[in-house]
PDB file of C-alpha atoms and ligand atoms in Angstrom:
ATOM      1  CA  MET A   1     151.630 131.502 123.760  1.00 81.00           C
ATOM      2  CA  LYS A   2     150.143 132.279 127.106  1.00 88.00           C
ATOM      3  CA  LYS A   3     150.132 129.449 129.624  1.00 89.00           C
ATOM      4  CA  VAL A   4     147.283 128.628 131.986  1.00 94.00           C
ATOM      5  CA  HIS A   5     148.180 127.999 135.629  1.00 95.00           C
ATOM      6  CA  ALA A   6     145.710 126.848 138.279  1.00 96.00           C
ATOM      7  CA  ILE A   7     146.735 128.936 141.306  1.00 98.00           C
ATOM      8  CA  PHE A   8     143.786 127.887 143.486  1.00 98.00           C
ATOM      9  CA  GLU A   9     141.496 124.899 143.263  1.00 98.00           C
ATOM     10  CA  ASP A  10     138.694 123.750 145.550  1.00 97.00           C
ATOM     11  CA  GLY A  11     136.240 121.643 143.540  1.00 95.00           C
ATOM     12  CA  ASP A  12     134.727 123.907 140.863  1.00 93.00           C
ATOM     13  CA  HIS A  13     135.983 127.016 142.663  1.00 97.00           C
ATOM     14  CA  LYS A  14     139.176 127.859 140.783  1.00 97.00           C
ATOM     15  CA  TRP A  15     141.542 130.700 140.009  1.00 98.00           C
ATOM     16  CA  LEU A  16     143.380 130.324 136.719  1.00 97.00           C
ATOM     17  CA  ALA A  17     146.230 132.676 135.839  1.00 97.00           C
ATOM     18  CA  LEU A  18     146.989 133.290 132.148  1.00 95.00           C
ATOM     19  CA  ALA A  19     150.539 134.460 132.206  1.00 90.00           C
ATOM     20  CA  ARG A  20     153.692 135.137 130.234  1.00 78.00           C
ATOM     21  CA  ASP A  21     153.093 135.400 126.522  1.00 78.00           C
ATOM     22  CA  THR A  22     156.604 134.829 125.224  1.00 75.00           C
ATOM     23  CA  SER A  23     155.476 135.188 121.595  1.00 76.00           C
ATOM     24  CA  ARG A  24     154.087 138.735 121.987  1.00 80.00           C
ATOM     25  CA  PRO A  25     156.024 141.616 120.391  1.00 80.00           C
ATOM     26  CA  GLU A  26     158.510 143.265 122.780  1.00 80.00           C
ATOM     27  CA  PHE A  27     156.868 146.707 122.535  1.00 84.00           C
ATOM     28  CA  LEU A  28     153.642 145.338 124.024  1.00 83.00           C
ATOM     29  CA  ILE A  29     153.570 145.274 127.837  1.00 88.00           C
ATOM     30  CA  ASP A  30     153.023 141.734 129.097  1.00 91.00           C
ATOM     31  CA  THR A  31     149.810 141.182 131.043  1.00 95.00           C
ATOM     32  CA  ASN A  32     148.311 138.562 133.311  1.00 96.00           C
ATOM     33  CA  GLU A  33     144.666 137.669 133.037  1.00 97.00           C
ATOM     34  CA  TYR A  34     142.806 135.746 135.709  1.00 98.00           C
ATOM     35  CA  LEU A  35     139.733 133.556 135.399  1.00 98.00           C
ATOM     36  CA  VAL A  36     137.667 132.781 138.506  1.00 98.00           C
ATOM     37  CA  THR A  37     135.151 129.948 138.276  1.00 97.00           C
ATOM     38  CA  SER A  38     132.556 128.599 140.662  1.00 96.00           C
ATOM     39  CA  ASP A  39     129.565 126.310 140.111  1.00 94.00           C
ATOM     40  CA  GLY A  40     129.485 126.705 136.337  1.00 90.00           C
ATOM     41  CA  ASP A  41     129.842 130.484 136.521  1.00 95.00           C
ATOM     42  CA  ALA A  42     133.006 132.364 135.483  1.00 97.00           C
ATOM     43  CA  ILE A  43     134.394 135.906 135.577  1.00 98.00           C
ATOM     44  CA  LEU A  44     137.436 137.093 133.629  1.00 98.00           C
ATOM     45  CA  LEU A  45     139.555 139.769 135.349  1.00 98.00           C
ATOM     46  CA  ASP A  46     141.204 142.470 133.194  1.00 98.00           C
ATOM     47  CA  PRO A  47     140.876 140.490 129.938  1.00 97.00           C
ATOM     48  CA  GLY A  48     143.551 142.541 128.183  1.00 95.00           C
ATOM     49  CA  GLY A  49     143.990 144.442 124.948  1.00 94.00           C
ATOM     50  CA  SER A  50     142.532 143.671 121.536  1.00 94.00           C
ATOM     51  CA  GLU A  51     146.038 142.872 120.322  1.00 91.00           C
ATOM     52  CA  ILE A  52     146.310 139.877 122.664  1.00 93.00           C
ATOM     53  CA  PHE A  53     142.708 138.648 122.444  1.00 95.00           C
ATOM     54  CA  PRO A  54     143.625 135.588 120.309  1.00 94.00           C
ATOM     55  CA  ALA A  55     146.302 134.529 122.819  1.00 94.00           C
ATOM     56  CA  VAL A  56     143.953 135.016 125.797  1.00 96.00           C
ATOM     57  CA  PHE A  57     141.020 133.305 124.084  1.00 96.00           C
ATOM     58  CA  SER A  58     143.007 130.256 123.066  1.00 94.00           C
ATOM     59  CA  ALA A  59     144.593 129.983 126.520  1.00 94.00           C
ATOM     60  CA  VAL A  60     141.183 130.249 128.228  1.00 95.00           C
ATOM     61  CA  SER A  61     139.791 127.619 125.862  1.00 95.00           C
ATOM     62  CA  THR A  62     142.417 125.088 126.962  1.00 91.00           C
ATOM     63  CA  GLY A  63     140.320 122.709 129.032  1.00 80.00           C
ATOM     64  CA  PHE A  64     137.610 125.307 129.718  1.00 90.00           C
ATOM     65  CA  ASP A  65     134.440 126.280 127.858  1.00 94.00           C
ATOM     66  CA  PRO A  66     134.704 130.061 127.299  1.00 96.00           C
ATOM     67  CA  ARG A  67     130.904 130.231 126.895  1.00 96.00           C
ATOM     68  CA  ARG A  68     130.770 129.967 130.682  1.00 96.00           C
ATOM     69  CA  ILE A  69     132.293 133.446 131.006  1.00 97.00           C
ATOM     70  CA  ASN A  70     129.367 135.776 131.635  1.00 96.00           C
ATOM     71  CA  LYS A  71     131.169 138.593 133.456  1.00 98.00           C
ATOM     72  CA  ILE A  72     134.254 140.662 132.832  1.00 97.00           C
ATOM     73  CA  PHE A  73     135.820 142.717 135.609  1.00 97.00           C
ATOM     74  CA  ALA A  74     137.718 145.823 134.474  1.00 96.00           C
ATOM     75  CA  SER A  75     139.855 147.240 137.272  1.00 96.00           C
ATOM     76  CA  HIS A  76     140.078 150.474 135.283  1.00 95.00           C
ATOM     77  CA  GLN A  77     139.825 151.873 131.755  1.00 92.00           C
ATOM     78  CA  ASP A  78     143.280 151.300 130.274  1.00 93.00           C
ATOM     79  CA  PRO A  79     143.736 149.698 126.824  1.00 94.00           C
ATOM     80  CA  ASP A  80     145.850 146.875 128.260  1.00 95.00           C
ATOM     81  CA  VAL A  81     142.940 146.120 130.615  1.00 96.00           C
ATOM     82  CA  ILE A  82     139.793 146.202 128.521  1.00 95.00           C
ATOM     83  CA  SER A  83     140.278 147.144 124.848  1.00 95.00           C
ATOM     84  CA  SER A  84     139.481 143.519 123.901  1.00 96.00           C
ATOM     85  CA  LEU A  85     135.883 144.057 125.058  1.00 95.00           C
ATOM     86  CA  SER A  86     134.483 144.239 121.504  1.00 95.00           C
ATOM     87  CA  MET A  87     135.894 140.810 120.726  1.00 96.00           C
ATOM     88  CA  TRP A  88     134.514 139.240 123.885  1.00 97.00           C
ATOM     89  CA  LEU A  89     131.099 140.751 123.120  1.00 96.00           C
ATOM     90  CA  GLU A  90     131.268 139.464 119.569  1.00 96.00           C
ATOM     91  CA  PHE A  91     131.832 136.009 121.035  1.00 97.00           C
ATOM     92  CA  ASN A  92     129.063 136.428 123.644  1.00 97.00           C
ATOM     93  CA  SER A  93     126.928 139.570 123.513  1.00 96.00           C
ATOM     94  CA  GLY A  94     125.424 138.724 126.915  1.00 96.00           C
ATOM     95  CA  ILE A  95     128.671 139.290 128.835  1.00 97.00           C
ATOM     96  CA  LYS A  96     128.391 141.969 131.537  1.00 96.00           C
ATOM     97  CA  CYS A  97     131.284 144.334 132.154  1.00 94.00           C
ATOM     98  CA  LEU A  98     131.762 145.463 135.743  1.00 94.00           C
ATOM     99  CA  SER A  99     133.774 148.621 136.331  1.00 91.00           C
ATOM    100  CA  TRP A 100     133.590 152.010 138.030  1.00 83.00           C
ATOM    101  CA  LEU A 101     132.189 155.127 136.349  1.00 70.00           C
ATOM    102  CA  TRP A 102     134.159 154.065 133.278  1.00 64.00           C
ATOM    103  CA  GLN A 103     130.821 152.553 132.241  1.00 64.00           C
ATOM    104  CA  SER A 104     130.409 155.699 130.116  1.00 73.00           C
ATOM    105  CA  PHE A 105     134.019 155.720 128.828  1.00 80.00           C
ATOM    106  CA  VAL A 106     134.596 152.018 128.200  1.00 82.00           C
ATOM    107  CA  PRO A 107     131.676 151.892 125.685  1.00 83.00           C
ATOM    108  CA  HIS A 108     134.048 153.729 123.346  1.00 85.00           C
ATOM    109  CA  PHE A 109     135.658 150.288 123.012  1.00 84.00           C
ATOM    110  CA  ALA A 110     132.334 148.403 122.643  1.00 86.00           C
ATOM    111  CA  GLY A 111     129.046 147.452 124.276  1.00 89.00           C
ATOM    112  CA  GLN A 112     125.435 148.501 124.834  1.00 88.00           C
ATOM    113  CA  ALA A 113     123.907 150.216 127.861  1.00 88.00           C
ATOM    114  CA  GLU A 114     122.932 146.851 129.349  1.00 91.00           C
ATOM    115  CA  THR A 115     126.519 145.552 129.009  1.00 92.00           C
ATOM    116  CA  PHE A 116     127.811 147.734 131.823  1.00 92.00           C
ATOM    117  CA  VAL A 117     127.369 147.238 135.550  1.00 93.00           C
ATOM    118  CA  PRO A 118     128.758 150.207 137.489  1.00 93.00           C
ATOM    119  CA  ILE A 119     130.613 149.552 140.738  1.00 94.00           C
ATOM    120  CA  PRO A 120     129.911 152.251 143.368  1.00 95.00           C
ATOM    121  CA  ASP A 121     132.854 154.096 144.936  1.00 95.00           C
ATOM    122  CA  ASN A 122     132.777 151.978 148.097  1.00 96.00           C
ATOM    123  CA  GLY A 123     132.873 148.719 146.151  1.00 97.00           C
ATOM    124  CA  MET A 124     130.346 145.908 146.085  1.00 97.00           C
ATOM    125  CA  GLU A 125     129.898 142.178 146.275  1.00 98.00           C
ATOM    126  CA  ILE A 126     130.140 140.259 143.002  1.00 98.00           C
ATOM    127  CA  ALA A 127     128.549 136.802 142.873  1.00 97.00           C
ATOM    128  CA  VAL A 128     130.360 134.086 140.938  1.00 97.00           C
ATOM    129  CA  GLY A 129     128.427 130.851 141.349  1.00 96.00           C
ATOM    130  CA  SER A 130     128.184 130.245 145.084  1.00 94.00           C
ATOM    131  CA  ARG A 131     131.176 132.467 145.844  1.00 97.00           C
ATOM    132  CA  ARG A 132     130.984 136.111 146.817  1.00 97.00           C
ATOM    133  CA  LEU A 133     133.894 138.250 145.641  1.00 98.00           C
ATOM    134  CA  GLN A 134     134.463 141.774 146.907  1.00 98.00           C
ATOM    135  CA  ALA A 135     135.341 144.771 144.708  1.00 98.00           C
ATOM    136  CA  VAL A 136     137.881 146.643 146.866  1.00 98.00           C
ATOM    137  CA  PRO A 137     138.338 150.403 146.271  1.00 97.00           C
ATOM    138  CA  ALA A 138     141.815 151.306 144.961  1.00 97.00           C
ATOM    139  CA  HIS A 139     141.053 154.738 143.535  1.00 96.00           C
ATOM    140  CA  TYR A 140     144.005 156.822 142.254  1.00 95.00           C
ATOM    141  CA  LEU A 141     146.177 153.670 142.168  1.00 96.00           C
ATOM    142  CA  HIS A 142     146.729 154.507 139.415  1.00 90.00           C
ATOM    143  CA  SER A 143     143.420 155.323 137.762  1.00 93.00           C
ATOM    144  CA  SER A 144     141.089 157.755 139.553  1.00 92.00           C
ATOM    145  CA  GLY A 145     138.343 155.125 139.444  1.00 93.00           C
ATOM    146  CA  ASN A 146     139.961 151.798 140.209  1.00 96.00           C
ATOM    147  CA  PHE A 147     139.028 148.520 141.900  1.00 97.00           C
ATOM    148  CA  HIS A 148     140.753 145.382 143.028  1.00 98.00           C
ATOM    149  CA  LEU A 149     138.955 142.087 143.601  1.00 98.00           C
ATOM    150  CA  TYR A 150     139.150 139.965 146.752  1.00 98.00           C
ATOM    151  CA  ASP A 151     138.098 136.359 147.133  1.00 98.00           C
ATOM    152  CA  PRO A 152     137.774 135.647 150.884  1.00 98.00           C
ATOM    153  CA  LYS A 153     137.501 131.874 150.385  1.00 98.00           C
ATOM    154  CA  ALA A 154     140.582 131.552 148.140  1.00 98.00           C
ATOM    155  CA  LYS A 155     142.309 134.383 150.070  1.00 98.00           C
ATOM    156  CA  ILE A 156     143.410 135.911 146.783  1.00 98.00           C
ATOM    157  CA  LEU A 157     143.512 139.636 146.025  1.00 98.00           C
ATOM    158  CA  PHE A 158     143.675 140.703 142.382  1.00 98.00           C
ATOM    159  CA  THR A 159     145.388 144.104 142.352  1.00 98.00           C
ATOM    160  CA  GLY A 160     145.481 145.307 138.732  1.00 98.00           C
ATOM    161  CA  ASP A 161     148.501 147.569 138.279  1.00 98.00           C
ATOM    162  CA  VAL A 162     149.416 147.588 141.985  1.00 98.00           C
ATOM    163  CA  GLY A 163     152.207 145.092 142.519  1.00 98.00           C
ATOM    164  CA  ALA A 164     153.085 145.196 138.816  1.00 97.00           C
ATOM    165  CA  ALA A 165     156.669 144.507 137.812  1.00 97.00           C
ATOM    166  CA  LEU A 166     158.256 144.922 134.389  1.00 94.00           C
ATOM    167  CA  LEU A 167     160.387 141.823 134.329  1.00 92.00           C
ATOM    168  CA  PRO A 168     163.287 141.330 131.945  1.00 88.00           C
ATOM    169  CA  ALA A 169     162.951 138.808 129.127  1.00 81.00           C
ATOM    170  CA  GLY A 170     163.752 135.380 130.475  1.00 80.00           C
ATOM    171  CA  ASP A 171     162.425 136.168 133.961  1.00 82.00           C
ATOM    172  CA  GLY A 172     159.292 134.145 133.373  1.00 79.00           C
ATOM    173  CA  GLY A 173     158.488 132.655 136.781  1.00 91.00           C
ATOM    174  CA  LEU A 174     154.839 132.756 137.813  1.00 96.00           C
ATOM    175  CA  TYR A 175     155.626 133.569 141.448  1.00 97.00           C
ATOM    176  CA  VAL A 176     157.998 135.983 143.157  1.00 97.00           C
ATOM    177  CA  GLU A 177     160.913 133.856 144.382  1.00 96.00           C
ATOM    178  CA  ASP A 178     163.370 136.510 145.584  1.00 97.00           C
ATOM    179  CA  PHE A 179     161.494 139.574 146.821  1.00 98.00           C
ATOM    180  CA  ASP A 180     164.447 141.973 146.985  1.00 98.00           C
ATOM    181  CA  ARG A 181     165.534 141.136 143.453  1.00 96.00           C
ATOM    182  CA  HIS A 182     161.971 141.207 142.133  1.00 97.00           C
ATOM    183  CA  ILE A 183     160.935 144.530 143.652  1.00 98.00           C
ATOM    184  CA  ARG A 184     163.661 146.357 141.743  1.00 97.00           C
ATOM    185  CA  HIS A 185     161.568 145.722 138.625  1.00 97.00           C
ATOM    186  CA  ALA A 186     158.463 147.171 140.326  1.00 97.00           C
ATOM    187  CA  ASP A 187     160.045 150.321 141.745  1.00 96.00           C
ATOM    188  CA  ALA A 188     160.006 152.745 138.775  1.00 94.00           C
ATOM    189  CA  PHE A 189     156.536 151.556 137.749  1.00 95.00           C
ATOM    190  CA  HIS A 190     154.974 152.343 141.129  1.00 96.00           C
ATOM    191  CA  ARG A 191     156.730 155.679 141.540  1.00 94.00           C
ATOM    192  CA  ARG A 192     155.502 156.751 138.092  1.00 93.00           C
ATOM    193  CA  TRP A 193     151.998 155.286 137.969  1.00 94.00           C
ATOM    194  CA  MET A 194     150.667 155.543 141.505  1.00 96.00           C
ATOM    195  CA  GLY A 195     149.150 158.998 141.812  1.00 90.00           C
ATOM    196  CA  SER A 196     148.573 159.729 145.488  1.00 94.00           C
ATOM    197  CA  GLU A 197     150.297 158.971 148.790  1.00 96.00           C
ATOM    198  CA  LYS A 198     147.024 159.433 150.667  1.00 97.00           C
ATOM    199  CA  ALA A 199     145.305 156.900 148.389  1.00 97.00           C
ATOM    200  CA  ARG A 200     148.275 154.568 148.810  1.00 98.00           C
ATOM    201  CA  ASN A 201     148.079 154.826 152.605  1.00 98.00           C
ATOM    202  CA  ASP A 202     144.317 154.168 152.544  1.00 98.00           C
ATOM    203  CA  TRP A 203     144.840 151.122 150.334  1.00 98.00           C
ATOM    204  CA  CYS A 204     147.625 149.714 152.535  1.00 98.00           C
ATOM    205  CA  ALA A 205     145.394 150.036 155.606  1.00 98.00           C
ATOM    206  CA  ARG A 206     142.411 148.529 153.772  1.00 98.00           C
ATOM    207  CA  VAL A 207     144.180 145.461 152.426  1.00 98.00           C
ATOM    208  CA  SER A 208     146.138 144.899 155.647  1.00 98.00           C
ATOM    209  CA  ALA A 209     142.789 144.018 157.225  1.00 97.00           C
ATOM    210  CA  LEU A 210     142.249 141.226 154.668  1.00 98.00           C
ATOM    211  CA  ASP A 211     143.495 137.669 154.995  1.00 98.00           C
ATOM    212  CA  ILE A 212     145.585 137.303 151.810  1.00 98.00           C
ATOM    213  CA  ASP A 213     147.559 134.250 150.675  1.00 98.00           C
ATOM    214  CA  MET A 214     148.228 135.589 147.164  1.00 98.00           C
ATOM    215  CA  LEU A 215     148.422 139.080 145.716  1.00 98.00           C
ATOM    216  CA  CYS A 216     147.957 138.868 141.949  1.00 98.00           C
ATOM    217  CA  PRO A 217     148.964 141.844 139.777  1.00 98.00           C
ATOM    218  CA  GLN A 218     148.134 142.441 136.109  1.00 98.00           C
ATOM    219  CA  HIS A 219     151.850 142.574 135.179  1.00 96.00           C
ATOM    220  CA  GLY A 220     154.720 140.479 136.510  1.00 96.00           C
ATOM    221  CA  ALA A 221     154.864 137.751 139.129  1.00 97.00           C
ATOM    222  CA  ILE A 222     152.414 136.768 141.893  1.00 98.00           C
ATOM    223  CA  TYR A 223     153.283 137.479 145.555  1.00 98.00           C
ATOM    224  CA  ARG A 224     152.665 134.557 147.912  1.00 98.00           C
ATOM    225  CA  GLY A 225     152.785 134.034 151.668  1.00 98.00           C
ATOM    226  CA  ALA A 226     155.165 136.391 153.466  1.00 98.00           C
ATOM    227  CA  ASP A 227     155.873 138.271 150.215  1.00 98.00           C
ATOM    228  CA  VAL A 228     152.329 139.707 150.351  1.00 98.00           C
ATOM    229  CA  ARG A 229     153.162 141.527 153.602  1.00 98.00           C
ATOM    230  CA  ARG A 230     156.606 142.438 152.257  1.00 98.00           C
ATOM    231  CA  PHE A 231     154.986 144.064 149.247  1.00 98.00           C
ATOM    232  CA  ILE A 232     152.453 146.064 151.298  1.00 98.00           C
ATOM    233  CA  ASP A 233     155.246 147.265 153.620  1.00 98.00           C
ATOM    234  CA  TRP A 234     157.473 148.214 150.681  1.00 98.00           C
ATOM    235  CA  PHE A 235     154.618 150.029 148.906  1.00 98.00           C
ATOM    236  CA  SER A 236     153.713 151.921 152.103  1.00 98.00           C
ATOM    237  CA  ARG A 237     157.243 153.372 152.249  1.00 97.00           C
ATOM    238  CA  ILE A 238     158.036 154.494 148.693  1.00 97.00           C
ATOM    239  CA  GLU A 239     157.460 157.994 147.396  1.00 95.00           C
ATOM    240  CA  VAL A 240     154.620 158.197 144.858  1.00 94.00           C
ATOM    241  CA  GLY A 241     152.521 160.919 143.217  1.00 88.00           C
ATOM    242  CA  ILE A 242     155.405 163.108 142.173  1.00 82.00           C
ATOM    243  CA  LEU A 243     157.582 163.162 139.077  1.00 79.00           C
ATOM    244  CA  LYS A 244     161.217 163.736 139.775  1.00 74.00           C
ATOM    245  CA  PRO A 245     163.612 164.828 137.026  1.00 67.00           C
TER     246      PRO A 245
HETATM  247 FE1  FE2 B   1     146.698 150.847 134.008  1.00 76.89          FE
HETATM  248 FE1  FE2 B   2     148.243 147.648 133.368  1.00 76.89          FE
END
């Protein structure tokens, strides 16, 4: 079962993290989904694969009416990000899916022309109730068309696969507690999946200008406080975009 954790709460403006499905099969990479709500409106970030839809849906439905979800944000096109789209659309055919040019690729999973809202290369503002979230360009990290999502009020940056860590079974904490120990589980993932040092440098400069309390990846634990800066510094130094034997 996935558990729901409120990681930010200010009235109806909330960030809920759906994390750590201990009952999933081992061969399936674990994912985090995030739900952002404000004033009766809700957006689900990287809702996950079709295989885990029942776990995500039942976790979301714990104390929350899933009919309020009218937008899905897909950081990129991967199956662990958005292959559950057909099931979400079966539940509510009016849901809009926001992503980059994958609006012509993602329909291979599901959807009609009006389902998809393309995000331009430079990003855009996404309204959720009275809040204004910002789609932040993260192209080539790792997908060639890739976005993160920043909430300036909550000071939370959702970073998709950036910051991801493949944690060993039993390491189920929601937050990073020991950065040096944690980052060992992120190292091989970033070296393999992040495609460009130039893109990495651009991203580090871009997000360093943001005021971030929490950096929330799609896999592994959430970075808080000083660990956000530690992660950006670590990421800025490692070698990416090359496969070494
Ligand atoms: Fe991915
Ligand atoms: Fe992923």
